[in-house]
Structures are given as C-alpha cells and as structure tokens.
PDB file of C-alpha atoms in Angstrom:
ATOM      1  CA  MET A 804      21.553   0.894 -12.378  1.00  0.00           C
ATOM      2  CA  LEU A 805      17.536   0.843 -12.127  1.00  0.00           C
ATOM      3  CA  ARG A 806      15.351   2.593 -14.893  1.00  0.00           C
ATOM      4  CA  ASN A 807      12.266   4.098 -14.111  1.00  0.00           C
ATOM      5  CA  VAL A 808      12.328   3.707 -10.247  1.00  0.00           C
ATOM      6  CA  PHE A 809       9.123   5.844  -9.844  1.00  0.00           C
ATOM      7  CA  PRO A 810       7.500   5.702 -13.297  1.00  0.00           C
ATOM      8  CA  ALA A 811       5.518   9.414 -13.705  1.00  0.00           C
ATOM      9  CA  PRO A 812       2.226   9.750 -15.613  1.00  0.00           C
ATOM     10  CA  LEU A 813       3.089  11.563 -18.948  1.00  0.00           C
ATOM     11  CA  GLY A 814       3.773  15.337 -18.327  1.00  0.00           C
ATOM     12  CA  GLU A 815       4.441  14.857 -14.875  1.00  0.00           C
ATOM     13  CA  ALA A 816       7.592  15.109 -13.237  1.00  0.00           C
ATOM     14  CA  ALA A 817       9.150  11.857 -11.787  1.00  0.00           C
ATOM     15  CA  GLU A 818       9.457  11.179  -8.216  1.00  0.00           C
ATOM     16  CA  ALA A 819      13.118  11.531  -6.989  1.00  0.00           C
ATOM     17  CA  VAL A 820      14.926   8.711  -4.898  1.00  0.00           C
ATOM     18  CA  SER A 821      15.196  10.164  -1.430  1.00  0.00           C
ATOM     19  CA  ALA A 822      16.481   6.756   0.172  1.00  0.00           C
ATOM     20  CA  LEU A 823      18.135   3.581  -0.130  1.00  0.00           C
ATOM     21  CA  ALA A 824      18.666   0.259   1.478  1.00  0.00           C
ATOM     22  CA  LEU A 825      20.009  -2.941   0.786  1.00  0.00           C
ATOM     23  CA  SER A 826      18.881  -6.000   2.550  1.00  0.00           C
ATOM     24  CA  PRO A 827      21.557  -8.004   4.769  1.00  0.00           C
ATOM     25  CA  ASP A 828      22.209 -11.043   2.200  1.00  0.00           C
ATOM     26  CA  GLY A 829      21.978  -8.116  -0.617  1.00  0.00           C
ATOM     27  CA  ARG A 830      19.252  -9.564  -2.888  1.00  0.00           C
ATOM     28  CA  THR A 831      17.103  -6.750  -2.230  1.00  0.00           C
ATOM     29  CA  LEU A 832      17.123  -2.878  -2.582  1.00  0.00           C
ATOM     30  CA  ALA A 833      14.327  -0.819  -1.197  1.00  0.00           C
ATOM     31  CA  VAL A 834      14.171   2.238  -2.769  1.00  0.00           C
ATOM     32  CA  GLY A 835      12.077   5.503  -1.156  1.00  0.00           C
ATOM     33  CA  GLY A 836      11.031   8.513  -2.880  1.00  0.00           C
ATOM     34  CA  ASP A 837      10.373  12.288  -2.164  1.00  0.00           C
ATOM     35  CA  ALA A 838       6.573  11.744  -2.714  1.00  0.00           C
ATOM     36  CA  GLY A 839       6.126   9.015  -0.155  1.00  0.00           C
ATOM     37  CA  SER A 840       6.832   5.843  -2.646  1.00  0.00           C
ATOM     38  CA  VAL A 841       8.840   2.720  -0.999  1.00  0.00           C
ATOM     39  CA  GLN A 842       9.478   0.375  -4.105  1.00  0.00           C
ATOM     40  CA  PRO A 843      11.904  -3.172  -3.508  1.00  0.00           C
ATOM     41  CA  TRP A 844      13.650  -4.216  -6.278  1.00  0.00           C
ATOM     42  CA  ASP A 845      15.166  -7.592  -6.916  1.00  0.00           C
ATOM     43  CA  VAL A 846      18.791  -6.722  -7.064  1.00  0.00           C
ATOM     44  CA  ALA A 847      20.025  -9.706  -9.443  1.00  0.00           C
ATOM     45  CA  THR A 848      17.368  -9.120 -12.211  1.00  0.00           C
ATOM     46  CA  ARG A 849      17.114  -5.261 -11.622  1.00  0.00           C
ATOM     47  CA  GLN A 850      13.339  -5.651 -11.478  1.00  0.00           C
ATOM     48  CA  PRO A 851      10.790  -4.605  -9.167  1.00  0.00           C
ATOM     49  CA  LEU A 852       9.448  -6.791  -6.403  1.00  0.00           C
ATOM     50  CA  GLY A 853       5.659  -6.054  -6.658  1.00  0.00           C
ATOM     51  CA  GLY A 854       4.128  -2.636  -6.774  1.00  0.00           C
ATOM     52  CA  PRO A 855       5.435   0.156  -4.493  1.00  0.00           C
ATOM     53  CA  LEU A 856       4.483  -0.388  -0.651  1.00  0.00           C
ATOM     54  CA  THR A 857       1.498   1.802   0.874  1.00  0.00           C
ATOM     55  CA  THR A 858       2.802   4.712   2.690  1.00  0.00           C
ATOM     56  CA  PRO A 859       1.084   7.723   4.315  1.00  0.00           C
ATOM     57  CA  GLY A 860       2.911   9.799   1.302  1.00  0.00           C
ATOM     58  CA  GLU A 861       5.501  12.174   2.643  1.00  0.00           C
ATOM     59  CA  SER A 862       8.922  12.011   1.515  1.00  0.00           C
ATOM     60  CA  ILE A 863      10.564   8.892   2.536  1.00  0.00           C
ATOM     61  CA  ASP A 864      13.901  10.194   4.514  1.00  0.00           C
ATOM     62  CA  SER A 865      15.383   6.523   5.703  1.00  0.00           C
ATOM     63  CA  LEU A 866      14.912   2.905   4.809  1.00  0.00           C
ATOM     64  CA  ALA A 867      16.189   0.009   6.658  1.00  0.00           C
ATOM     65  CA  PHE A 868      15.900  -3.534   7.040  1.00  0.00           C
ATOM     66  CA  ALA A 869      16.040  -5.559  10.140  1.00  0.00           C
ATOM     67  CA  PRO A 870      18.829  -7.829  10.628  1.00  0.00           C
ATOM     68  CA  ASP A 871      17.224 -10.807   9.563  1.00  0.00           C
ATOM     69  CA  GLY A 872      16.399  -9.127   6.442  1.00  0.00           C
ATOM     70  CA  THR A 873      12.332  -9.862   7.050  1.00  0.00           C
ATOM     71  CA  THR A 874      10.892  -6.490   7.500  1.00  0.00           C
ATOM     72  CA  LEU A 875      11.566  -3.008   6.119  1.00  0.00           C
ATOM     73  CA  TYR A 876      11.264   0.304   8.143  1.00  0.00           C
ATOM     74  CA  ALA A 877      10.571   3.583   6.353  1.00  0.00           C
ATOM     75  CA  GLY A 878      10.832   6.670   8.206  1.00  0.00           C
ATOM     76  CA  SER A 879       9.463  10.300   7.506  1.00  0.00           C
ATOM     77  CA  PRO A 880       9.862  13.273   9.085  1.00  0.00           C
ATOM     78  CA  HIS A 881       6.238  13.922  10.550  1.00  0.00           C
ATOM     79  CA  VAL A 882       4.649  10.371  10.068  1.00  0.00           C
ATOM     80  CA  PRO A 883       5.538   7.631  13.021  1.00  0.00           C
ATOM     81  CA  LEU A 884       8.098   4.841  11.702  1.00  0.00           C
ATOM     82  CA  GLN A 885       6.313   2.438   9.103  1.00  0.00           C
ATOM     83  CA  ARG A 886       7.102  -1.410   9.446  1.00  0.00           C
ATOM     84  CA  TYR A 887       6.735  -3.332   6.418  1.00  0.00           C
ATOM     85  CA  VAL A 888       6.814  -7.535   6.335  1.00  0.00           C
ATOM     86  CA  VAL A 889       8.967  -8.209   3.417  1.00  0.00           C
ATOM     87  CA  ASP A 890       9.336 -12.147   3.624  1.00  0.00           C
ATOM     88  CA  PRO A 891       6.837 -13.804   1.774  1.00  0.00           C
ATOM     89  CA  GLU A 892       6.780 -17.048   4.376  1.00  0.00           C
ATOM     90  CA  ARG A 893       6.109 -14.608   6.990  1.00  0.00           C
ATOM     91  CA  ALA A 894       3.586 -12.707   5.304  1.00  0.00           C
ATOM     92  CA  VAL A 895       1.684 -15.668   4.361  1.00  0.00           C
ATOM     93  CA  THR A 896       1.364 -16.478   8.115  1.00  0.00           C
ATOM     94  CA  GLU A 897       0.239 -13.443   9.211  1.00  0.00           C
ATOM     95  CA  VAL A 898      -2.557 -13.488   6.432  1.00  0.00           C
ATOM     96  CA  CYS A 899      -3.481 -16.889   7.276  1.00  0.00           C
ATOM     97  CA  ALA A 900      -3.596 -15.964  11.289  1.00  0.00           C
ATOM     98  CA  ARG A 901      -5.717 -12.820  10.588  1.00  0.00           C
ATOM     99  CA  THR A 902      -8.140 -14.230   8.776  1.00  0.00           C
ATOM    100  CA  GLY A 903      -8.771 -17.284  10.750  1.00  0.00           C
ATOM    101  CA  SER A 904      -6.641 -20.083   8.427  1.00  0.00           C
ATOM    102  CA  THR A 905      -9.436 -19.380   5.947  1.00  0.00           C
ATOM    103  CA  GLY A 906      -7.138 -17.215   3.394  1.00  0.00           C
ATOM    104  CA  LEU A 907      -8.348 -14.376   1.399  1.00  0.00           C
ATOM    105  CA  ALA A 908     -11.695 -14.536  -0.671  1.00  0.00           C
ATOM    106  CA  ARG A 909     -11.155 -14.227  -4.375  1.00  0.00           C
ATOM    107  CA  THR A 910     -12.395 -10.648  -4.388  1.00  0.00           C
ATOM    108  CA  GLN A 911     -10.222  -9.625  -1.345  1.00  0.00           C
ATOM    109  CA  TRP A 912      -7.054 -11.284  -3.526  1.00  0.00           C
ATOM    110  CA  HIS A 913      -7.677  -9.132  -6.337  1.00  0.00           C
ATOM    111  CA  THR A 914      -8.233  -5.930  -4.017  1.00  0.00           C
ATOM    112  CA  TYR A 915      -4.958  -6.654  -1.806  1.00  0.00           C
ATOM    113  CA  VAL A 916      -2.858  -8.321  -4.283  1.00  0.00           C
ATOM    114  CA  PRO A 917      -3.799  -7.245  -7.789  1.00  0.00           C
ATOM    115  CA  ASP A 918      -0.646  -8.238  -9.774  1.00  0.00           C
ATOM    116  CA  ALA A 919      -0.719 -11.786  -8.793  1.00  0.00           C
ATOM    117  CA  PRO A 920      -3.063 -14.495 -10.223  1.00  0.00           C
ATOM    118  CA  TYR A 921      -5.504 -15.844  -7.355  1.00  0.00           C
ATOM    119  CA  ARG A 922      -4.659 -19.047  -5.061  1.00  0.00           C
ATOM    120  CA  ARG A 923      -5.029 -20.570  -1.881  1.00  0.00           C
ATOM    121  CA  ILE A 924      -2.368 -19.668   0.769  1.00  0.00           C
ATOM    122  CA  CYS A 925      -3.634 -21.039   4.241  1.00  0.00           C
ATOM    123  CA  GLY A 926      -3.089 -24.749   3.904  1.00  0.00           C
ATOM    124  CA  ASP A 927      -5.734 -26.888   2.402  1.00  0.00           C
ATOM    125  CA  ALA A 928      -8.568 -24.900   3.817  1.00  0.00           C
ATOM    126  CA  ALA A 929     -10.954 -23.578   0.586  1.00  0.00           C
ATOM    127  CA  SER A 930     -11.126 -19.948   0.737  1.00  0.00           C
ATOM    128  CA  PRO A 931     -14.788 -18.407  -0.226  1.00  0.00           C
ATOM    129  CA  GLY A 932     -15.119 -16.526  -3.361  1.00  0.00           C
TER     130      GLY A 932
END
C-alpha cells in the first residue's frame, strides 16, 4: 500500500491513479495519474524515487518498462509516447554526453535536480558554477 501517491494541495481533490507498471526486477513501481503525473516508487521502502517525472499533463493511460528496466514508457490518448530513462548510470552517461563531459553547473543542478545536493557527475572534470 502506498500512501499519498499524488498529494494534493489542501482543499483540492487528489489525483487518481490511472496506470501502474512494475519493473522487470520487481524493485520499482511506476504510478501514472489521471492528471498526467508519473511517479516511480521503491517497492521495498514504499517511498517515492525522486520527484514526479515531467509529462505533457494529460491522463496517463498506460505505463511499461523496457525489458532491461532502464526505460519507462508512458502513454496518453493525445500525446506521443513519452520515454523516460530511469537507470541512474545511463542518465549520468547521457548528461555527460550532452554537456560535453563538463557536467552540470551548480545553478543548472539546482534547476534540474532540486531534491539532491550538488555533486560532480562527469569524471574528474570540474563543473563551473
């Protein structure tokens, strides 16, 4: 049982769960909502894994993990299939490739990874900022 899957501001109705997917290894549960939220959860601890994933905001009708468990797909009636990398090592590799191996500057980190303390992720190269 997961409590407060999609917490609502005081006085507002909570978002209803509209789709579920369990990762192939059984350690991650992805939960989709009727207002477009997608939240990965750690099955063992029953805690969310980071914040909700960014979506176009339309009801999530289907969720599926890739067979290797590193990618999550979310489907909506009027939005193209969304693809999310959910493998931390793969995400680090992609960030380093996109930033030219310099990593994220401190200000970028706080914009894109606000729930985690800043750290360098791309080898030994110092990140500006």
